[in-house]
Coordinates of C-alpha atoms in Angstrom, one line a residue:
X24 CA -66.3 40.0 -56.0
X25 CA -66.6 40.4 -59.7
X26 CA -64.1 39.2 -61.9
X27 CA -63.1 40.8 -64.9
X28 CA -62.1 38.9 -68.1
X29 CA -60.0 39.6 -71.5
X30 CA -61.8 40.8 -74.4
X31 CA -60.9 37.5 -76.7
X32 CA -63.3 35.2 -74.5
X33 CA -66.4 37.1 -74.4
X34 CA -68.6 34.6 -76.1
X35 CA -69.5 31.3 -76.0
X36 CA -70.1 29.6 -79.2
X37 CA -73.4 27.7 -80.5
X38 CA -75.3 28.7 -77.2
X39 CA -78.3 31.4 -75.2
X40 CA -77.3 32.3 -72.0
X41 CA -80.5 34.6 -70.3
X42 CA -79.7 36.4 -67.0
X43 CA -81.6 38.3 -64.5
X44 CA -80.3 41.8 -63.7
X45 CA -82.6 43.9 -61.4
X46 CA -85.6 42.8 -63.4
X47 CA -84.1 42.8 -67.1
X48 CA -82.6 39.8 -68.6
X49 CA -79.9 39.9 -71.1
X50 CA -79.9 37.8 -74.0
X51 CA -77.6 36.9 -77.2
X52 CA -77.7 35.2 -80.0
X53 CA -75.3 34.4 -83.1
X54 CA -72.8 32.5 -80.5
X55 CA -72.4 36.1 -78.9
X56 CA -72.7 36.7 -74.8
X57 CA -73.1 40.0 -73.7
X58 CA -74.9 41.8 -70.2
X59 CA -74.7 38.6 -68.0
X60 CA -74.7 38.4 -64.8
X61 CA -75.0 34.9 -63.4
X62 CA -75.5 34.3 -59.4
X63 CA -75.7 30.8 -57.5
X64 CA -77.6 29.1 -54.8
X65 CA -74.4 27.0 -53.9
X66 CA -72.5 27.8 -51.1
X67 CA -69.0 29.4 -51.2
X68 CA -67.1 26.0 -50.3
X69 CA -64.4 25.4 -52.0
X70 CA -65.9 21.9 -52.4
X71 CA -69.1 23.1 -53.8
X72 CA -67.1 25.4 -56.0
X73 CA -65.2 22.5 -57.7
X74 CA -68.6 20.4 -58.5
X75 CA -69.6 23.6 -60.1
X76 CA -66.6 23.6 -62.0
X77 CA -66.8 19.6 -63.1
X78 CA -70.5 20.5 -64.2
X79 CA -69.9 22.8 -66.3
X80 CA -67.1 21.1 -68.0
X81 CA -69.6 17.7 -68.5
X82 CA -72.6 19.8 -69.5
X83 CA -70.0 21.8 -72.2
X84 CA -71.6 25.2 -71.1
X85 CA -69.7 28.0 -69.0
X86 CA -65.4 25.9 -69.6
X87 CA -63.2 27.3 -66.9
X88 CA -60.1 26.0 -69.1
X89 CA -62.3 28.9 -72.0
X90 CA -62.6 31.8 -69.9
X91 CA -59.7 31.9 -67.6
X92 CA -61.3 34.0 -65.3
X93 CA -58.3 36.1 -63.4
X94 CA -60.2 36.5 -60.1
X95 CA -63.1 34.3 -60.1
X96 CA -64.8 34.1 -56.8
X97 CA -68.4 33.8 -55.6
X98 CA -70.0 36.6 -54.8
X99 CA -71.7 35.7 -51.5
X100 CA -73.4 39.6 -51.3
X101 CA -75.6 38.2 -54.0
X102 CA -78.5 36.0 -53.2
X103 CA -80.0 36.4 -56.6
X104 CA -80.0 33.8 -58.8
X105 CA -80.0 33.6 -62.6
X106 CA -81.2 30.8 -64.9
X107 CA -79.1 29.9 -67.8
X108 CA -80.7 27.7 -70.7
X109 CA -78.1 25.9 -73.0
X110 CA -79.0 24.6 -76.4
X111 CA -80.6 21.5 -75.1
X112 CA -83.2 23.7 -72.9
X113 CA -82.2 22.8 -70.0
X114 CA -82.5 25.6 -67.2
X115 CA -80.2 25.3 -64.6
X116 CA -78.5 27.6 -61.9
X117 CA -74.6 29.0 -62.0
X118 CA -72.5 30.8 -59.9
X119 CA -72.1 34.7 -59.8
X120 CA -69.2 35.5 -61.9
X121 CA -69.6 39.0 -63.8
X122 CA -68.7 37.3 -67.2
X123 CA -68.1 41.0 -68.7
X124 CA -66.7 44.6 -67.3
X125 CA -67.5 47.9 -68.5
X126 CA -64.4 48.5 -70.3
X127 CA -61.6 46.5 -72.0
X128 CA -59.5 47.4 -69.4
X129 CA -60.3 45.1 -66.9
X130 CA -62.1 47.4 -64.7
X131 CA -65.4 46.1 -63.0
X132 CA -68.4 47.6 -61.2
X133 CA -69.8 46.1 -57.6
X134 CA -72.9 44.0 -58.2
X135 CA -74.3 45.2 -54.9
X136 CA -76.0 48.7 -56.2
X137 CA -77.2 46.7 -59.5
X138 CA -75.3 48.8 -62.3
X139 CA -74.2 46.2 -64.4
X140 CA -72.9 47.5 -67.7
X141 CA -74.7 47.1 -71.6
X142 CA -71.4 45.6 -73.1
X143 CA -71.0 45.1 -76.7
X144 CA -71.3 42.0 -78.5
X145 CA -67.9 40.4 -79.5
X146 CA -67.5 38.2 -82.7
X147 CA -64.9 36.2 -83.3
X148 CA -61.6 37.2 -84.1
X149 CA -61.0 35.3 -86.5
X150 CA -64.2 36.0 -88.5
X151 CA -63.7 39.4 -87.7
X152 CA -60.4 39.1 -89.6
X153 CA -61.6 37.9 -92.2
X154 CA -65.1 40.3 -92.6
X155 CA -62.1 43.4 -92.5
X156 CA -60.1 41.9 -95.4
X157 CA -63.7 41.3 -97.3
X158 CA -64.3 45.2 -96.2
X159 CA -67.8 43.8 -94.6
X160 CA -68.7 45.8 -91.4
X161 CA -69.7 43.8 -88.2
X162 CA -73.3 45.3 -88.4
X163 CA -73.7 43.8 -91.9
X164 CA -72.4 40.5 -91.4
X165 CA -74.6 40.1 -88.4
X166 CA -77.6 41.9 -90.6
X167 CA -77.3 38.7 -92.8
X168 CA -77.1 36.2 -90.7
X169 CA -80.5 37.2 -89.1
X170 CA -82.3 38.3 -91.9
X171 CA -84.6 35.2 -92.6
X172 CA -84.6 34.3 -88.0
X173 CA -87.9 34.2 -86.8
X174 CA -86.5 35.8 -84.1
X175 CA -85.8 39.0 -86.0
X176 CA -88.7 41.0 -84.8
X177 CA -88.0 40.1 -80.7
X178 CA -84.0 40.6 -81.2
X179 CA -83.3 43.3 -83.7
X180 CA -80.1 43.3 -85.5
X181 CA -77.3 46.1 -83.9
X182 CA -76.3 49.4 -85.6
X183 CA -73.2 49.8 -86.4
X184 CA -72.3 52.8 -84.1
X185 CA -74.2 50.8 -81.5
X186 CA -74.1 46.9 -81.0
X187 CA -76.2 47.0 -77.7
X188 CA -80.0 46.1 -77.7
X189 CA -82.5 46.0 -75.2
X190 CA -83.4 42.6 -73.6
X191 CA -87.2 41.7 -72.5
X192 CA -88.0 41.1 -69.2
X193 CA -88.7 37.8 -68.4
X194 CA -90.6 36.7 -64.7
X195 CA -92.2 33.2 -65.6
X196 CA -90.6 30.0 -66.4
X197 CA -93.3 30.3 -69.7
X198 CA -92.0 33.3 -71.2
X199 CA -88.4 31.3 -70.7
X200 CA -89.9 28.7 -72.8
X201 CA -90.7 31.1 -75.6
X202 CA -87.6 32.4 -75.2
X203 CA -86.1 29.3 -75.8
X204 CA -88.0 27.8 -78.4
X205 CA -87.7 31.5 -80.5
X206 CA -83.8 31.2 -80.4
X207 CA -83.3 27.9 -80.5
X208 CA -84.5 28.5 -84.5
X209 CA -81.0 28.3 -86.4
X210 CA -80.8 31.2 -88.5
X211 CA -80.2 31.1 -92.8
X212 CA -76.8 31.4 -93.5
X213 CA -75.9 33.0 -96.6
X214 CA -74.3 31.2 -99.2
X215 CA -70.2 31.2 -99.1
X216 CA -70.5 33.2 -102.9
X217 CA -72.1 35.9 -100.8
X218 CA -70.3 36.1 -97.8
X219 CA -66.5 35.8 -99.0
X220 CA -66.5 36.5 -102.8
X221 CA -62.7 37.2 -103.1
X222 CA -61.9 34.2 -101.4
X223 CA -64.3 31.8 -104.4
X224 CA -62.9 33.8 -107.1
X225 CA -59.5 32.8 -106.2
X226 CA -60.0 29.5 -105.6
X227 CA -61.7 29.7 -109.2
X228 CA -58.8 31.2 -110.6
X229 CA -56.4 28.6 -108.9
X230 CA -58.2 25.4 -110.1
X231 CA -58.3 27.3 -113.6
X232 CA -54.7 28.0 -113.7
X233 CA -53.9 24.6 -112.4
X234 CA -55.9 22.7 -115.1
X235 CA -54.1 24.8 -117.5
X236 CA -51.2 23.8 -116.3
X237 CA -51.7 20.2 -116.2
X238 CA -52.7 20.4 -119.7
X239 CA -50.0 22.0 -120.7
X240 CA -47.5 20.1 -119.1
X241 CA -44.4 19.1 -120.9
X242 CA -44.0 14.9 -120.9
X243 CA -41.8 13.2 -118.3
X244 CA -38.9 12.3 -120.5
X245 CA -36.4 8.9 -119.3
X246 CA -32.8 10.0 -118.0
X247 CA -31.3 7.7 -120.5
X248 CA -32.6 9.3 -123.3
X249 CA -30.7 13.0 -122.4
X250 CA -26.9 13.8 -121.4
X251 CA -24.6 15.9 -119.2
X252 CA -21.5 17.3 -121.1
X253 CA -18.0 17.6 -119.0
X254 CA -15.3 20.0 -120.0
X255 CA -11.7 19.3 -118.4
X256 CA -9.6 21.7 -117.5
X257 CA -5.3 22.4 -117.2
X258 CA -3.3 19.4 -116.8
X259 CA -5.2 17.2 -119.4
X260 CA -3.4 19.0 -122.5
X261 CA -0.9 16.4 -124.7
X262 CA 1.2 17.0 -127.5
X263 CA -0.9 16.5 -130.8
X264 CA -4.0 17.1 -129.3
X265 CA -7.2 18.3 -131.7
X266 CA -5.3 16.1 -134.6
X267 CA -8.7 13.7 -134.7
X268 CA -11.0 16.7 -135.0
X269 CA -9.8 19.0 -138.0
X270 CA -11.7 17.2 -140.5
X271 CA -14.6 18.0 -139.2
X272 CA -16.6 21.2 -140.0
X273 CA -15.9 24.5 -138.3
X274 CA -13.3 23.4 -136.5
X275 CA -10.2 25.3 -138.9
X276 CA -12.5 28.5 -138.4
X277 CA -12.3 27.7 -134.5
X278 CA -8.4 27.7 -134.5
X279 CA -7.8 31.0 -137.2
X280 CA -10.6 32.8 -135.4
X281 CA -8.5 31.8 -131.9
X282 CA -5.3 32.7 -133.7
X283 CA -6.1 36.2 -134.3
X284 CA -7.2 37.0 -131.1
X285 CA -4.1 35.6 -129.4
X286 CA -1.9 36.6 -131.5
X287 CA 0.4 33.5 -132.2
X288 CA -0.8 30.2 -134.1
X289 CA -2.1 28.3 -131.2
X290 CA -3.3 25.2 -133.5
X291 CA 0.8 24.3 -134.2
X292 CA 1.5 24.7 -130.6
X293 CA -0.9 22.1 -129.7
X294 CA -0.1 19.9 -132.7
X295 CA 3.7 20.3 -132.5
X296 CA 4.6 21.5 -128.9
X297 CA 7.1 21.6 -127.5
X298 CA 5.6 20.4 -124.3
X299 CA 7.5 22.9 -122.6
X300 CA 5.9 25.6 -124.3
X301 CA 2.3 24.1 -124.0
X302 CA 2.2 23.1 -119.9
X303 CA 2.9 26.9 -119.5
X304 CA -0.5 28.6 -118.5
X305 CA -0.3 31.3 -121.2
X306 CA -0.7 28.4 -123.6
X307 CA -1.9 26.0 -122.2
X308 CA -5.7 27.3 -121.2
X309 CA -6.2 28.4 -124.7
X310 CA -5.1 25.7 -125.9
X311 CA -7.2 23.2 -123.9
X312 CA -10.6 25.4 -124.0
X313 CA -10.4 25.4 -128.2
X314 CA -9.7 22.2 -128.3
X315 CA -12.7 21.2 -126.3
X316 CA -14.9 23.6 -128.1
X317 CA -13.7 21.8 -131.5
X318 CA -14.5 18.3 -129.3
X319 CA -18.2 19.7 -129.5
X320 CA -18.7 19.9 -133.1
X321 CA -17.5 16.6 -133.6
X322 CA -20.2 15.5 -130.9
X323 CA -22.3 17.6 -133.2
X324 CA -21.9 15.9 -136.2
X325 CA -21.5 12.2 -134.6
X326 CA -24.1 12.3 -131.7
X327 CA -26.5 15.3 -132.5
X328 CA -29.4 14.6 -129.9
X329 CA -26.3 14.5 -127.3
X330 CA -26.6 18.1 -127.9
X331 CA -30.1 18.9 -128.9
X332 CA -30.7 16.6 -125.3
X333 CA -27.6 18.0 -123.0
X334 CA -29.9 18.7 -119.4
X335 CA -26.7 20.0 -117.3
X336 CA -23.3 21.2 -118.4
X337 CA -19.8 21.6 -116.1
X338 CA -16.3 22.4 -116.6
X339 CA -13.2 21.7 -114.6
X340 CA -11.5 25.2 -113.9
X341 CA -10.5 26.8 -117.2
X342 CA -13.5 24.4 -118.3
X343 CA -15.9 26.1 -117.1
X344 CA -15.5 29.2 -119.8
X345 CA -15.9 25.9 -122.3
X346 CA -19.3 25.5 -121.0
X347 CA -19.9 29.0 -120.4
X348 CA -19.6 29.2 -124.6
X349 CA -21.5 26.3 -124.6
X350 CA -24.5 27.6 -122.7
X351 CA -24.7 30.7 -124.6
X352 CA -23.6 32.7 -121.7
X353 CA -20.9 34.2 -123.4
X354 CA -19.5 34.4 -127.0
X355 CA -16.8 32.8 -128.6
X356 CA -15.0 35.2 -129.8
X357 CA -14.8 37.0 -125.4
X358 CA -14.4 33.9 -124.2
X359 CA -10.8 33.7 -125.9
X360 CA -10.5 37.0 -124.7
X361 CA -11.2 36.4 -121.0
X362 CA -8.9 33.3 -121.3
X363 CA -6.2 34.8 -122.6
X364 CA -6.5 37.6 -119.6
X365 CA -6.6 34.7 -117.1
X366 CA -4.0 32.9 -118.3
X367 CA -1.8 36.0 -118.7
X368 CA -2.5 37.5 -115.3
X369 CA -2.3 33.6 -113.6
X370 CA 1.2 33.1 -115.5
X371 CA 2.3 36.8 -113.8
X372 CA 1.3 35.4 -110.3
X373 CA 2.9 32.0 -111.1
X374 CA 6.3 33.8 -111.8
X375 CA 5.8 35.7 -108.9
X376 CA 6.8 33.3 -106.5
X377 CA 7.8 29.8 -106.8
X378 CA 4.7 27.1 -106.8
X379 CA 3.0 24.3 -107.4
X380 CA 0.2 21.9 -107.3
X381 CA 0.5 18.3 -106.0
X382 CA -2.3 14.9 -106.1
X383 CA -2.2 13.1 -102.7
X384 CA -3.9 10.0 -102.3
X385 CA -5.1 9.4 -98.8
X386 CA -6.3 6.3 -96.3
X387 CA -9.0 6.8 -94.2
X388 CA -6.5 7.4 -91.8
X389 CA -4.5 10.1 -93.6
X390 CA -3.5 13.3 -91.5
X391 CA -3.5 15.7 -94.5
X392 CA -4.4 18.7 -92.2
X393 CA -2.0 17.5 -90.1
X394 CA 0.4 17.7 -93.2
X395 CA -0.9 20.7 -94.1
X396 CA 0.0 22.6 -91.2
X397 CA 3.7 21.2 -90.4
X398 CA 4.3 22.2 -94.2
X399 CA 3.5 26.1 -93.1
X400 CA 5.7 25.8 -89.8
X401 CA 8.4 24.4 -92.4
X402 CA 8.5 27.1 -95.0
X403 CA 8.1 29.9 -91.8
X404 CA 10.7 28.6 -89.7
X405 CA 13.1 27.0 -91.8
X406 CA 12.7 28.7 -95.2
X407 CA 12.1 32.5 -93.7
X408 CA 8.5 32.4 -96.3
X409 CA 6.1 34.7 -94.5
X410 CA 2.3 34.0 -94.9
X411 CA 3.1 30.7 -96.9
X412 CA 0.1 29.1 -98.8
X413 CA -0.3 25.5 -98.5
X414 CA -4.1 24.6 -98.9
X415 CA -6.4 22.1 -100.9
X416 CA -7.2 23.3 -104.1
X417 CA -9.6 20.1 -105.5
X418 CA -11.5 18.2 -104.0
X419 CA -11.7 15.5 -106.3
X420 CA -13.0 12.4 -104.6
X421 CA -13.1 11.5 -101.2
X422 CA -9.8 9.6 -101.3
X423 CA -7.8 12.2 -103.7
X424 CA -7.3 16.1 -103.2
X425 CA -4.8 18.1 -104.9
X426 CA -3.1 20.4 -102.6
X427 CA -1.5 24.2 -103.9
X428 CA 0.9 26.1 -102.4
X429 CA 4.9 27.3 -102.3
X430 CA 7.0 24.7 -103.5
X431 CA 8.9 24.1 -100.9
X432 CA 5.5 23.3 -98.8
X433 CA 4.9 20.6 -101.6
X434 CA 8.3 19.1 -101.3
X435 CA 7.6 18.8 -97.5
X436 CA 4.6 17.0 -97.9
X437 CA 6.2 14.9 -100.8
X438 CA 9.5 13.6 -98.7
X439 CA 7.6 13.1 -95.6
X440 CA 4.0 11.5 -96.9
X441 CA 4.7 8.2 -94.9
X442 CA 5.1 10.1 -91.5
X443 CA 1.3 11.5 -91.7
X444 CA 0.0 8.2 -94.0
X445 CA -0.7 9.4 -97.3
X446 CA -0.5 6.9 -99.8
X447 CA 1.0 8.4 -102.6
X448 CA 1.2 11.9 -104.5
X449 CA 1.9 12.9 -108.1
X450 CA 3.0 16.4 -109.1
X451 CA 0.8 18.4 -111.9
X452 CA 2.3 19.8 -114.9
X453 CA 1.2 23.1 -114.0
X454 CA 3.3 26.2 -113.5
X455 CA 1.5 27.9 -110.3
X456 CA -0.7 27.5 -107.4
X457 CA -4.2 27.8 -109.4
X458 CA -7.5 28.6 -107.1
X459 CA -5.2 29.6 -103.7
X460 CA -4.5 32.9 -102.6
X461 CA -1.3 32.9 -104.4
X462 CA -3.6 33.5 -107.4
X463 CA -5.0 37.0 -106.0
X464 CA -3.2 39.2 -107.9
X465 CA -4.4 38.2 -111.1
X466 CA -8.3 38.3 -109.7
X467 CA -8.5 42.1 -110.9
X468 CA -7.5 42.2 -114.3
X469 CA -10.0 39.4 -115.1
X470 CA -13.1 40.9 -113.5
X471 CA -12.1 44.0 -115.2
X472 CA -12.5 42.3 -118.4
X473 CA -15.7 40.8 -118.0
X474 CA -17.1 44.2 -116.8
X475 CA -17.3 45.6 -120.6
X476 CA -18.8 42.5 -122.0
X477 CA -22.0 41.4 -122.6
X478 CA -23.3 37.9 -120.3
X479 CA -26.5 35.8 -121.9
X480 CA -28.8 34.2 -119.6
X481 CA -28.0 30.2 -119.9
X482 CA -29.8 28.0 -121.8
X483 CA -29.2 25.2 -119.5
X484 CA -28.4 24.2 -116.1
X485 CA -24.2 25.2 -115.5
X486 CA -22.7 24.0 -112.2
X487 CA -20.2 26.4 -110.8
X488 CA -16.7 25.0 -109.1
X489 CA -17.3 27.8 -106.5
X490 CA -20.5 26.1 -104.8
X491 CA -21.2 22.6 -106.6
X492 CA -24.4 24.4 -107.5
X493 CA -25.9 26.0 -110.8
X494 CA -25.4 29.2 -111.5
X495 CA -29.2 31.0 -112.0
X496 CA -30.2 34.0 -114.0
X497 CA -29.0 37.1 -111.6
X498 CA -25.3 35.3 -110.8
X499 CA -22.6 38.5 -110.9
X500 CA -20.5 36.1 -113.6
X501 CA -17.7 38.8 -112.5
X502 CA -17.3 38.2 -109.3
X503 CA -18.0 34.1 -109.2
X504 CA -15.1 33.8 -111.7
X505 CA -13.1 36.1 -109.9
X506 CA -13.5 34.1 -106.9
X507 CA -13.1 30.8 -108.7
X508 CA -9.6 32.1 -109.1
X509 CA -8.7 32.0 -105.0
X510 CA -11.3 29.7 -104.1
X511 CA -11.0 25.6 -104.4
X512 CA -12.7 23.5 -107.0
X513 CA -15.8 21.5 -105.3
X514 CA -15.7 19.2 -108.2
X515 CA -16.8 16.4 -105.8
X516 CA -19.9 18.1 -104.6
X517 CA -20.2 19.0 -108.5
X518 CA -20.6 15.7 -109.3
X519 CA -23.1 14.8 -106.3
X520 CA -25.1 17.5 -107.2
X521 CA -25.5 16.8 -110.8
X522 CA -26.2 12.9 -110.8
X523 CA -28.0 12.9 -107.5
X524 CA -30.9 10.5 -108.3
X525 CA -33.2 7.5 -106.0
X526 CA -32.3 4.4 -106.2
X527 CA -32.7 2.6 -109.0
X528 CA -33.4 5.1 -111.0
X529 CA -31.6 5.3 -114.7
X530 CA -29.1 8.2 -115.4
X531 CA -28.3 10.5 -118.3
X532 CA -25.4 10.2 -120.5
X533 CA -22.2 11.3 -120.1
X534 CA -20.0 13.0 -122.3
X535 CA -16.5 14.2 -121.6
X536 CA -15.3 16.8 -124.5
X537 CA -11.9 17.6 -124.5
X538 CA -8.5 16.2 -124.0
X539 CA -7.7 13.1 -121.6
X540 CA -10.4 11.3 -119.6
X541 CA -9.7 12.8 -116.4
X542 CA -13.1 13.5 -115.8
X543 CA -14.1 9.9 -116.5
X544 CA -12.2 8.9 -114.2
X545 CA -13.4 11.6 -111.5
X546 CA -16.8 10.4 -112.1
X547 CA -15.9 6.8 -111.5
X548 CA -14.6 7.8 -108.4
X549 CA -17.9 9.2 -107.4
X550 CA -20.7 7.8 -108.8
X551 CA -20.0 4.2 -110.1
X552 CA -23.4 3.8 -111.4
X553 CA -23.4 7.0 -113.4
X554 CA -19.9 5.8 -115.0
X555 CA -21.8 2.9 -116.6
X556 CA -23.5 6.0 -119.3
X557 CA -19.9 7.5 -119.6
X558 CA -18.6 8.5 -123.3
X559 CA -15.1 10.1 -124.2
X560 CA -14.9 12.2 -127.5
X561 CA -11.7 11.2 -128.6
X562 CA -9.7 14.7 -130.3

């Protein structure tokens, strides 16, 4: 019974397989098979039929494991026997197993009345891919490879409409020999340049644009040599703040350009207070983003290649429009203009409901979720709050989170710290619940703001409090602000992010412009060795 067998293994590579078929014998060449029919003088044991199989694994001819024939069997109605010669010459006999079927479909034709079927040479699939992307034919691939084989005037190359070509008849074990010894010549290959020219004129093109590039590439430059700027945000402001920076250039014109957009004198508020007046958020963002832009032309004038140098810039909340200014995103003069929206529409939600924000220090075996969720069931049960908002809105370092929330979730937390082993907590001069949901009403008027102005690309790397990562060229600036409002500050991951470095490598240095040395400290917290490059500029 013949067996039929899947298109992808019709041919053997790098061999001649002849067979006799009523008195014709079917030939191919190129690593191709076609028209075989092989019959065997073995019996139909099954024991027989595995030494058949074991010798055509050893002699690396006819692999079962290859061709996976479906229904391989011997076909005991044949007593014919074929010779097969292999690239060594030697002439041996195989079993009948129709190697091919008429069609693709796995149909087959009895061996008994002799029909056995011209089927058409198969090249690899692979090398058929790649002829089709080359837009080579089959015909003309195969027309090179035989155009210098001795053979070409006994085995004439295919047509393209038709890949089937008659086969002499071979009845002596001489002509077999001339058989052989005429394939056995290995044919001329053409050069890869003629073949597959598309594929060498890329690779051309590749190792040209890659020298280029090695030329032209920029120097490594040492870490210690560049530096990372740090603006801080609310809650680092101080009465008399910006005294140590008016002498220095620009900075007046800073202030009376502020001035004008706020519309009050903000430099005498942060000179003179009162402190009441400057921890509100109306005053106190402006107040601490000016004062850190001022910090900058002092760095300017003291430590130019700090800035000519800076690699990465950050800011702490309201910081971040600091180093938005600073990156050339936006200008100075909307920048005061956004801030004094935010602070306006944050100071609105602050009033809006009583709240708070408050530093716990934890152990490693603090329960602050724990505290976290009691403070909720609290305010719900014993205060009558619905939806109350008790959530961490820093993460800071790994022992230090500032929570936000209703007040009376703080004071919770606050009176009862020992019962779930917090260590100690510190309330923030601040007037409202910054970066929670409490903070949702005044997400609008923001965005709306920053829908009419015009956003640069930046010039360098800025790390968003959203994500710990940098913002890149297509960030919606609208909405990432917007959400910076509701969302926590990942000032932790921040700092991960931006001084991530192998061992024993050498870091960049830090500067941190503005008020305080909050950030200083943060980094400390983090990064010890990164610490050791730390610089305050002193306003």
């Amino acid at each position: 019974m013949a067996a039929s067998v899947r298109p992808q293994y019709r041919r053997i590579l790098g061999q001649v397989a002849v067979g006799r078929c009523n008195g014709q014998v079917s030939s191919s060449r190129s690593g191709v098979v076609k028209n075989v029919s092989l019959r065997t003088h073995f019996s139909s044991s099954r024991s027989n039929f595995a030494d058949w199989r074991c010798r055509s694994r050893s002699s690396g001819f006819l692999s079962w494991n290859r061709w996976r024939l479906e229904k391989g069997r011997y076909n005991e109605g044949h007593n014919q026997q074929s010779t097969v010669i292999d690239r060594r010459g030697t002439v041996g006999l195989c079993p009948s197993i129709r190697l091919f079927s008429s069609s693709h479909n796995g149909d087959s034709n009895s061996g008994d009345n002799g029909d056995y079927p011209q089927d058409i040479r198969v090249l690899p699939r692979r090398l058929v891919k790649r002829l089709k992307k080359q837009g080579i034919s089959e015909a003309e691939f195969l027309t090179k490879i035989n155009a210098n084989s001795k053979s070409s005037d006994m085995f004439p190359p295919p047509s393209e409409t038709d890949f089937r070509s008659a086969a002499p008849v071979v009845d002596s074990k001489e002509e077999l020999e001339s058989l052989l010894k005429l394939t056995s010549v290995v044919p001329k290959f053409v050069s890869e340049a003629d073949s597959f020219p598309s594929d060498t004129a890329k690779y051309q093109d590749w190792k040209k644009q890659n020298s280029e590039r090695t030329s032209k590439s920029v120097p490594k430059v040492s870490p210690s040599t560049t530096s990372i700027v740090l603006f801080p945000g609310q809650g680092s402001q101080f009465i008399g703040m910006s005294k140590q920076l008016l002498h220095f250039p620009g900075v007046h014109d800073l202030f009376e350009e502020a001035s004008s957009l706020l519309g009050y004198d903000l430099l005498e508020i942060c000179l003179a207070g009162p402190k009441s007046e400057l921890d509100k958020t109306i005053y106190c963002q402006p107040a601490v983003m000016i004062t850190s832009l001022a910090a900058i032309e002092k760095l300017r004038e003291e430590h130019p290649k700090a800035v000519e140098n800076c690699v990465a810039t950050a800011g702490f909340s309201v910081g971040e429009f600091s180093a938005l200014v600073f990156s050339g995103v936006i200008s100075f003069p909307d920048a005061v203009k956004l801030v004094k929206v935010r602070a306006e529409a944050m100071q609105r939600a602050s009033e809006t409901v009583s709240s708070g924000m408050l530093t716990v220090f934890l152990a490693h075996d603090s329960d602050l979720k724990g505290a976290m969720r009691m403070a909720k069931e609290y305010c719900q049960t014993r205060r009558g709050i619905n939806e109350p908002v008790c959530n961490v809105a820093n993460f800071l370092f790994p022992e230090c989170k500032v929570i936000a929330g209703h007040a009376e979730a703080l004071e919770f937390i606050s009176t009862n710290a020992k019962e779930f082993r917090i260590l100690r907590t510190k309330r923030l001069p601040v007037s409202g619940a910054f970066h929670t949901q409490l903070m949702a009403s005044a997400r609008r008027p923001l965005e709306q703001a920053l829908q009419g102005m015009k956003i640069g690309k930046p010039k360098l790397p800025i790390y968003s409090n959203v994500t710990g990562q940098p913002y890149h060229a297509k960030t919606n600036f609208a909405h990432m602000l917007g959400e910076q409002l509701v969302k926590p500050v990942r000032w932790e991951q921040t700092m991960h992010a931006l001084y991530q470095r192998p061992q024993g490598s050498e870091f960049p240095h830090t500067y941190e412009v503005g008020p305080g040395k909050q950030m200083g400290t943060l980094l400390k917290q983090v990064n010890l060795q990164a610490h050791k490059q730390y610089h305050d500029v002193r306003v």
